[in-house]
């Protein structure tokens, strides 16, 4: 599943619902109510429930033709996130989401319609009773409750667990087996033989065990049978899980904000504890989890017409990440608050308890990850089967947005099968220009070389969802990375900051392969501290004279040109005397020396400048104003190095290893694989949001550093697991057999080692996020 783009009107409408929900919750349900209801017999207030119904909370998921608002899951999630921020005793998730979703999915009928109308009006509060054993995810997995026929209808016998709401509800929709068929029955709370025992949940909210002994219900109480009943239950549970994810996200956001505020105001040894770098980095890691959860949920909601399989996958994926984020942040918050965080008077405990309740109800984090893995695998197989259809038509000037993602992916796969050299698939090292030149020029001829550039500058102009799909298919096929500094970095810089003459001179030559660019940023003893660079450019008439050295310059030995940061005003503050120059590497005074890395490859170089003359027209932007361009380029670079490409490739290698060695039969392996698969999926979702900013022409915010951190650390984790999963072969130098194909297992891990350093080390990225995004004290 990849990122889709939500309609602006849907987002605006959902935001309005969120604002309304926030105001209502602040007015009627302060946090103190949760403590009040924890020891009470009744766990909710009907007066407040009617207020919620009047606000549309109980009718948001029902279509207009049934008297509802006809809005859907995005709007329900907007409310739920606010409920997470302002925890509510009333059973919004169980009664307004799970039960309403079930009623809507059931076949039309007089009884169904009457119950739905009463629920939407707030007159009735109903629950769904389907679960019978610990860890049950599907309604058909354990259905021992029986419906036995007699002359007046049926008698129900059995027990249902973790029914929400419990005590105080007006009745429940109960699943039962009659012979080989399942059915859903309406059971009023006052039915003789029905016993409701409240179960003590850690958050103090309503959940019960329903025990039924010969509970008589009329035949007219049957709402659905067979697959209709089971499909409706599955839909209701998955809808509840998806909305539950939004509430968990709200919990995480609220706990994060409380903790950040505490770090800003709690003073020890004369300064706020938030100035401690170790605590700042822990808060950044918590922030990353929150943002990944938000991106994953947004992606799940982007498709408003989710099929059953896609809804199941989306719900599993969203809940797994949201549970992880909520528990991570609430537990961290308790710890960082010190002893006060462990007391009942600290509100953080209320959020931790609600997170723990949701982590256990409707599926655990691990169970949801595995569910996502199974459904995503099924969807991938369906997409692969559909790929065979379609013509070998590879347009370069299409309006890509209307094309379905499935059709687009199929086209990219067919293009790769037809044009990509088979001997270059899954290379274990960074290819040099002489090895990949033909492929570069093939992409150039078809107009597919710069997928993210605007079409008016020769790019494909792909929307965010297609851009992600393009990268994924390239990685899945094993396409080598090109010498692409001109494409991913310089091109966007010139499009944004270059003069029309510079754009006309350089952009076409990048696309044609006449110019191959490398990047001259890092210097000895400067590293991530670009403001400390010492390469100097002195303006003499219409030329700059450049002296100095750059290092860690990728594939400079293959490049024809280099873009460099140079110091043009030594008297100015460090960041104010820097300029951005374009330089021909064939200029007199330039020399390049390759550096052999620990993998034995010559990927990096040193570049020396000895009185190199550069025309003034090669200055990009204003003189001494290169820092602004440098930051923008670092944003583009962090977007690129934060793309899912390398992690997606590593996951594909892990999948090949697993297929070759039968590891998908090992439960421990599958659990870890599913976790990494989810990490990559949420990276894709986060990347898609930033890619959309570039497409709109927005300036990338400092929060783009999230991508750099998560992409490099996910890539590293996958490559380590590849070697670990291969036992002795994990230390093999060169290619090993992977069941009919061969692959290098060590090379990706060696490459991953450097990813946490380049484009600014991950520690630097965490510092950036702590200071500029979280605004923690210095």
JSON list of N, CA, C and O in Angstrom, two decimals, residues 577-615:
[
{"chain": "A", "resi": 577, "resn": "UNK", "atom": "N", "xyz": [28.86, 34.16, 4.98]},
{"chain": "A", "resi": 577, "resn": "UNK", "atom": "CA", "xyz": [29.86, 34.46, 3.95]},
{"chain": "A", "resi": 577, "resn": "UNK", "atom": "C", "xyz": [30.09, 33.31, 3.01]},
{"chain": "A", "resi": 577, "resn": "UNK", "atom": "O", "xyz": [31.19, 33.11, 2.51]},
{"chain": "A", "resi": 578, "resn": "UNK", "atom": "N", "xyz": [29.04, 32.55, 2.71]},
{"chain": "A", "resi": 578, "resn": "UNK", "atom": "CA", "xyz": [29.14, 31.34, 1.89]},
{"chain": "A", "resi": 578, "resn": "UNK", "atom": "C", "xyz": [28.39, 31.55, 0.58]},
{"chain": "A", "resi": 578, "resn": "UNK", "atom": "O", "xyz": [27.32, 32.16, 0.56]},
{"chain": "A", "resi": 579, "resn": "UNK", "atom": "N", "xyz": [28.94, 31.02, -0.51]},
{"chain": "A", "resi": 579, "resn": "UNK", "atom": "CA", "xyz": [28.28, 31.11, -1.82]},
{"chain": "A", "resi": 579, "resn": "UNK", "atom": "C", "xyz": [28.24, 29.72, -2.46]},
{"chain": "A", "resi": 579, "resn": "UNK", "atom": "O", "xyz": [28.97, 28.80, -2.07]},
{"chain": "A", "resi": 580, "resn": "UNK", "atom": "N", "xyz": [27.38, 29.60, -3.48]},
{"chain": "A", "resi": 580, "resn": "UNK", "atom": "CA", "xyz": [27.12, 28.31, -4.14]},
{"chain": "A", "resi": 580, "resn": "UNK", "atom": "C", "xyz": [27.58, 28.43, -5.59]},
{"chain": "A", "resi": 580, "resn": "UNK", "atom": "O", "xyz": [27.04, 29.22, -6.37]},
{"chain": "A", "resi": 581, "resn": "UNK", "atom": "N", "xyz": [28.62, 27.64, -5.95]},
{"chain": "A", "resi": 581, "resn": "UNK", "atom": "CA", "xyz": [29.22, 27.74, -7.28]},
{"chain": "A", "resi": 581, "resn": "UNK", "atom": "C", "xyz": [29.07, 26.45, -8.07]},
{"chain": "A", "resi": 581, "resn": "UNK", "atom": "O", "xyz": [29.10, 25.35, -7.49]},
{"chain": "A", "resi": 582, "resn": "UNK", "atom": "N", "xyz": [28.97, 26.59, -9.38]},
{"chain": "A", "resi": 582, "resn": "UNK", "atom": "CA", "xyz": [28.96, 25.46, -10.31]},
{"chain": "A", "resi": 582, "resn": "UNK", "atom": "C", "xyz": [30.32, 25.43, -11.00]},
{"chain": "A", "resi": 582, "resn": "UNK", "atom": "O", "xyz": [30.81, 26.45, -11.49]},
{"chain": "A", "resi": 583, "resn": "UNK", "atom": "N", "xyz": [30.94, 24.24, -11.07]},
{"chain": "A", "resi": 583, "resn": "UNK", "atom": "CA", "xyz": [32.30, 24.16, -11.57]},
{"chain": "A", "resi": 583, "resn": "UNK", "atom": "C", "xyz": [32.47, 22.97, -12.51]},
{"chain": "A", "resi": 583, "resn": "UNK", "atom": "O", "xyz": [31.97, 21.87, -12.24]},
{"chain": "A", "resi": 584, "resn": "UNK", "atom": "N", "xyz": [33.19, 23.21, -13.59]},
{"chain": "A", "resi": 584, "resn": "UNK", "atom": "CA", "xyz": [33.58, 22.15, -14.53]},
{"chain": "A", "resi": 584, "resn": "UNK", "atom": "C", "xyz": [34.81, 21.46, -13.96]},
{"chain": "A", "resi": 584, "resn": "UNK", "atom": "O", "xyz": [35.83, 22.10, -13.69]},
{"chain": "A", "resi": 585, "resn": "UNK", "atom": "N", "xyz": [34.73, 20.13, -13.79]},
{"chain": "A", "resi": 585, "resn": "UNK", "atom": "CA", "xyz": [35.85, 19.40, -13.19]},
{"chain": "A", "resi": 585, "resn": "UNK", "atom": "C", "xyz": [37.05, 19.28, -14.13]},
{"chain": "A", "resi": 585, "resn": "UNK", "atom": "O", "xyz": [38.14, 18.86, -13.70]},
{"chain": "A", "resi": 586, "resn": "UNK", "atom": "N", "xyz": [36.88, 19.64, -15.39]},
{"chain": "A", "resi": 586, "resn": "UNK", "atom": "CA", "xyz": [38.03, 19.64, -16.31]},
{"chain": "A", "resi": 586, "resn": "UNK", "atom": "C", "xyz": [38.81, 20.95, -16.24]},
{"chain": "A", "resi": 586, "resn": "UNK", "atom": "O", "xyz": [39.82, 21.11, -16.94]},
{"chain": "A", "resi": 587, "resn": "UNK", "atom": "N", "xyz": [38.39, 21.87, -15.38]},
{"chain": "A", "resi": 587, "resn": "UNK", "atom": "CA", "xyz": [39.08, 23.15, -15.24]},
{"chain": "A", "resi": 587, "resn": "UNK", "atom": "C", "xyz": [40.51, 22.94, -14.72]},
{"chain": "A", "resi": 587, "resn": "UNK", "atom": "O", "xyz": [40.74, 22.07, -13.87]},
{"chain": "A", "resi": 588, "resn": "UNK", "atom": "N", "xyz": [41.46, 23.72, -15.20]},
{"chain": "A", "resi": 588, "resn": "UNK", "atom": "CA", "xyz": [42.83, 23.63, -14.69]},
{"chain": "A", "resi": 588, "resn": "UNK", "atom": "C", "xyz": [42.85, 23.87, -13.18]},
{"chain": "A", "resi": 588, "resn": "UNK", "atom": "O", "xyz": [42.17, 24.76, -12.67]},
{"chain": "A", "resi": 589, "resn": "UNK", "atom": "N", "xyz": [43.63, 23.05, -12.46]},
{"chain": "A", "resi": 589, "resn": "UNK", "atom": "CA", "xyz": [43.76, 23.20, -11.02]},
{"chain": "A", "resi": 589, "resn": "UNK", "atom": "C", "xyz": [42.89, 22.26, -10.21]},
{"chain": "A", "resi": 589, "resn": "UNK", "atom": "O", "xyz": [42.99, 22.23, -8.98]},
{"chain": "A", "resi": 590, "resn": "UNK", "atom": "N", "xyz": [42.02, 21.48, -10.88]},
{"chain": "A", "resi": 590, "resn": "UNK", "atom": "CA", "xyz": [41.17, 20.52, -10.18]},
{"chain": "A", "resi": 590, "resn": "UNK", "atom": "C", "xyz": [41.81, 19.14, -10.25]},
{"chain": "A", "resi": 590, "resn": "UNK", "atom": "O", "xyz": [42.24, 18.70, -11.33]},
{"chain": "A", "resi": 591, "resn": "UNK", "atom": "N", "xyz": [41.89, 18.46, -9.12]},
{"chain": "A", "resi": 591, "resn": "UNK", "atom": "CA", "xyz": [42.37, 17.08, -9.11]},
{"chain": "A", "resi": 591, "resn": "UNK", "atom": "C", "xyz": [41.48, 16.24, -8.20]},
{"chain": "A", "resi": 591, "resn": "UNK", "atom": "O", "xyz": [40.96, 16.73, -7.20]},
{"chain": "A", "resi": 592, "resn": "UNK", "atom": "N", "xyz": [41.31, 14.98, -8.57]},
{"chain": "A", "resi": 592, "resn": "UNK", "atom": "CA", "xyz": [40.41, 14.07, -7.87]},
{"chain": "A", "resi": 592, "resn": "UNK", "atom": "C", "xyz": [41.18, 12.83, -7.44]},
{"chain": "A", "resi": 592, "resn": "UNK", "atom": "O", "xyz": [41.92, 12.24, -8.24]},
{"chain": "A", "resi": 593, "resn": "UNK", "atom": "N", "xyz": [41.03, 12.43, -6.16]},
{"chain": "A", "resi": 593, "resn": "UNK", "atom": "CA", "xyz": [41.68, 11.23, -5.67]},
{"chain": "A", "resi": 593, "resn": "UNK", "atom": "C", "xyz": [40.64, 10.31, -5.04]},
{"chain": "A", "resi": 593, "resn": "UNK", "atom": "O", "xyz": [40.01, 10.67, -4.04]},
{"chain": "A", "resi": 594, "resn": "UNK", "atom": "N", "xyz": [40.41, 9.11, -5.60]},
{"chain": "A", "resi": 594, "resn": "UNK", "atom": "CA", "xyz": [39.44, 8.18, -5.01]},
{"chain": "A", "resi": 594, "resn": "UNK", "atom": "C", "xyz": [39.90, 7.68, -3.63]},
{"chain": "A", "resi": 594, "resn": "UNK", "atom": "O", "xyz": [41.09, 7.60, -3.33]},
{"chain": "A", "resi": 595, "resn": "UNK", "atom": "N", "xyz": [38.92, 7.35, -2.78]},
{"chain": "A", "resi": 595, "resn": "UNK", "atom": "CA", "xyz": [39.15, 6.78, -1.46]},
{"chain": "A", "resi": 595, "resn": "UNK", "atom": "C", "xyz": [38.52, 5.40, -1.42]},
{"chain": "A", "resi": 595, "resn": "UNK", "atom": "O", "xyz": [37.34, 5.24, -1.77]},
{"chain": "A", "resi": 596, "resn": "UNK", "atom": "N", "xyz": [39.28, 4.41, -1.02]},
{"chain": "A", "resi": 596, "resn": "UNK", "atom": "CA", "xyz": [38.74, 3.05, -0.94]},
{"chain": "A", "resi": 596, "resn": "UNK", "atom": "C", "xyz": [38.04, 2.88, 0.42]},
{"chain": "A", "resi": 596, "resn": "UNK", "atom": "O", "xyz": [38.62, 3.15, 1.47]},
{"chain": "A", "resi": 597, "resn": "UNK", "atom": "N", "xyz": [36.77, 2.41, 0.39]},
{"chain": "A", "resi": 597, "resn": "UNK", "atom": "CA", "xyz": [36.02, 2.25, 1.64]},
{"chain": "A", "resi": 597, "resn": "UNK", "atom": "C", "xyz": [36.23, 0.86, 2.24]},
{"chain": "A", "resi": 597, "resn": "UNK", "atom": "O", "xyz": [36.94, 0.03, 1.68]},
{"chain": "A", "resi": 598, "resn": "UNK", "atom": "N", "xyz": [35.58, 0.58, 3.39]},
{"chain": "A", "resi": 598, "resn": "UNK", "atom": "CA", "xyz": [35.81, -0.68, 4.09]},
{"chain": "A", "resi": 598, "resn": "UNK", "atom": "C", "xyz": [35.26, -1.88, 3.33]},
{"chain": "A", "resi": 598, "resn": "UNK", "atom": "O", "xyz": [35.60, -3.02, 3.65]},
{"chain": "A", "resi": 599, "resn": "UNK", "atom": "N", "xyz": [34.41, -1.62, 2.33]},
{"chain": "A", "resi": 599, "resn": "UNK", "atom": "CA", "xyz": [33.91, -2.71, 1.49]},
{"chain": "A", "resi": 599, "resn": "UNK", "atom": "C", "xyz": [34.84, -2.95, 0.30]},
{"chain": "A", "resi": 599, "resn": "UNK", "atom": "O", "xyz": [34.55, -3.80, -0.54]},
{"chain": "A", "resi": 600, "resn": "UNK", "atom": "N", "xyz": [35.93, -2.19, 0.22]},
{"chain": "A", "resi": 600, "resn": "UNK", "atom": "CA", "xyz": [36.88, -2.37, -0.87]},
{"chain": "A", "resi": 600, "resn": "UNK", "atom": "C", "xyz": [36.50, -1.63, -2.13]},
{"chain": "A", "resi": 600, "resn": "UNK", "atom": "O", "xyz": [37.08, -1.88, -3.20]},
{"chain": "A", "resi": 601, "resn": "UNK", "atom": "N", "xyz": [35.53, -0.72, -2.06]},
{"chain": "A", "resi": 601, "resn": "UNK", "atom": "CA", "xyz": [35.06, -0.02, -3.24]},
{"chain": "A", "resi": 601, "resn": "UNK", "atom": "C", "xyz": [35.55, 1.43, -3.24]},
{"chain": "A", "resi": 601, "resn": "UNK", "atom": "O", "xyz": [35.75, 2.02, -2.18]},
{"chain": "A", "resi": 602, "resn": "UNK", "atom": "N", "xyz": [35.71, 2.00, -4.44]},
{"chain": "A", "resi": 602, "resn": "UNK", "atom": "CA", "xyz": [36.12, 3.39, -4.57]},
{"chain": "A", "resi": 602, "resn": "UNK", "atom": "C", "xyz": [34.90, 4.24, -4.89]},
{"chain": "A", "resi": 602, "resn": "UNK", "atom": "O", "xyz": [34.69, 4.69, -6.01]},
{"chain": "A", "resi": 603, "resn": "UNK", "atom": "N", "xyz": [34.06, 4.43, -3.88]},
{"chain": "A", "resi": 603, "resn": "UNK", "atom": "CA", "xyz": [32.82, 5.20, -4.06]},
{"chain": "A", "resi": 603, "resn": "UNK", "atom": "C", "xyz": [33.04, 6.68, -3.74]},
{"chain": "A", "resi": 603, "resn": "UNK", "atom": "O", "xyz": [32.43, 7.55, -4.35]},
{"chain": "A", "resi": 604, "resn": "UNK", "atom": "N", "xyz": [33.91, 6.98, -2.78]},
{"chain": "A", "resi": 604, "resn": "UNK", "atom": "CA", "xyz": [34.13, 8.36, -2.34]},
{"chain": "A", "resi": 604, "resn": "UNK", "atom": "C", "xyz": [35.46, 8.88, -2.88]},
{"chain": "A", "resi": 604, "resn": "UNK", "atom": "O", "xyz": [36.36, 8.10, -3.22]},
{"chain": "A", "resi": 605, "resn": "UNK", "atom": "N", "xyz": [35.55, 10.21, -2.90]},
{"chain": "A", "resi": 605, "resn": "UNK", "atom": "CA", "xyz": [36.76, 10.84, -3.42]},
{"chain": "A", "resi": 605, "resn": "UNK", "atom": "C", "xyz": [37.10, 12.09, -2.61]},
{"chain": "A", "resi": 605, "resn": "UNK", "atom": "O", "xyz": [36.24, 12.68, -1.95]},
{"chain": "A", "resi": 606, "resn": "UNK", "atom": "N", "xyz": [38.37, 12.48, -2.72]},
{"chain": "A", "resi": 606, "resn": "UNK", "atom": "CA", "xyz": [38.80, 13.82, -2.33]},
{"chain": "A", "resi": 606, "resn": "UNK", "atom": "C", "xyz": [38.91, 14.65, -3.61]},
{"chain": "A", "resi": 606, "resn": "UNK", "atom": "O", "xyz": [39.34, 14.14, -4.65]},
{"chain": "A", "resi": 607, "resn": "UNK", "atom": "N", "xyz": [38.54, 15.92, -3.53]},
{"chain": "A", "resi": 607, "resn": "UNK", "atom": "CA", "xyz": [38.67, 16.83, -4.67]},
{"chain": "A", "resi": 607, "resn": "UNK", "atom": "C", "xyz": [39.46, 18.06, -4.21]},
{"chain": "A", "resi": 607, "resn": "UNK", "atom": "O", "xyz": [39.11, 18.68, -3.20]},
{"chain": "A", "resi": 608, "resn": "UNK", "atom": "N", "xyz": [40.51, 18.38, -4.93]},
{"chain": "A", "resi": 608, "resn": "UNK", "atom": "CA", "xyz": [41.40, 19.49, -4.57]},
{"chain": "A", "resi": 608, "resn": "UNK", "atom": "C", "xyz": [41.26, 20.62, -5.60]},
{"chain": "A", "resi": 608, "resn": "UNK", "atom": "O", "xyz": [41.15, 20.36, -6.81]},
{"chain": "A", "resi": 609, "resn": "UNK", "atom": "N", "xyz": [41.26, 21.86, -5.09]},
{"chain": "A", "resi": 609, "resn": "UNK", "atom": "CA", "xyz": [41.14, 23.04, -5.95]},
{"chain": "A", "resi": 609, "resn": "UNK", "atom": "C", "xyz": [42.39, 23.92, -5.74]},
{"chain": "A", "resi": 609, "resn": "UNK", "atom": "O", "xyz": [42.63, 24.40, -4.62]},
{"chain": "A", "resi": 610, "resn": "UNK", "atom": "N", "xyz": [43.14, 24.13, -6.81]},
{"chain": "A", "resi": 610, "resn": "UNK", "atom": "CA", "xyz": [44.36, 24.92, -6.73]},
{"chain": "A", "resi": 610, "resn": "UNK", "atom": "C", "xyz": [44.27, 26.06, -7.75]},
{"chain": "A", "resi": 610, "resn": "UNK", "atom": "O", "xyz": [44.53, 25.89, -8.94]},
{"chain": "A", "resi": 611, "resn": "UNK", "atom": "N", "xyz": [43.83, 27.21, -7.25]},
{"chain": "A", "resi": 611, "resn": "UNK", "atom": "CA", "xyz": [43.67, 28.40, -8.09]},
{"chain": "A", "resi": 611, "resn": "UNK", "atom": "C", "xyz": [42.79, 28.09, -9.32]},
{"chain": "A", "resi": 611, "resn": "UNK", "atom": "O", "xyz": [43.15, 28.40, -10.47]},
{"chain": "A", "resi": 612, "resn": "UNK", "atom": "N", "xyz": [41.65, 27.50, -9.05]},
{"chain": "A", "resi": 612, "resn": "UNK", "atom": "CA", "xyz": [40.70, 27.16, -10.12]},
{"chain": "A", "resi": 612, "resn": "UNK", "atom": "C", "xyz": [39.85, 28.39, -10.43]},
{"chain": "A", "resi": 612, "resn": "UNK", "atom": "O", "xyz": [39.27, 29.00, -9.52]},
{"chain": "A", "resi": 613, "resn": "UNK", "atom": "N", "xyz": [39.78, 28.73, -11.72]},
{"chain": "A", "resi": 613, "resn": "UNK", "atom": "CA", "xyz": [39.00, 29.91, -12.13]},
{"chain": "A", "resi": 613, "resn": "UNK", "atom": "C", "xyz": [37.60, 29.49, -12.59]},
{"chain": "A", "resi": 613, "resn": "UNK", "atom": "O", "xyz": [37.46, 28.61, -13.43]},
{"chain": "A", "resi": 614, "resn": "UNK", "atom": "N", "xyz": [36.58, 30.15, -11.97]},
{"chain": "A", "resi": 614, "resn": "UNK", "atom": "CA", "xyz": [35.18, 29.82, -12.25]},
{"chain": "A", "resi": 614, "resn": "UNK", "atom": "C", "xyz": [34.46, 31.10, -12.66]},
{"chain": "A", "resi": 614, "resn": "UNK", "atom": "O", "xyz": [34.53, 32.11, -11.94]},
{"chain": "A", "resi": 615, "resn": "UNK", "atom": "N", "xyz": [33.77, 31.10, -13.81]},
{"chain": "A", "resi": 615, "resn": "UNK", "atom": "CA", "xyz": [33.05, 32.31, -14.24]},
{"chain": "A", "resi": 615, "resn": "UNK", "atom": "C", "xyz": [32.02, 32.76, -13.21]},
{"chain": "A", "resi": 615, "resn": "UNK", "atom": "O", "xyz": [31.35, 31.92, -12.58]}
]
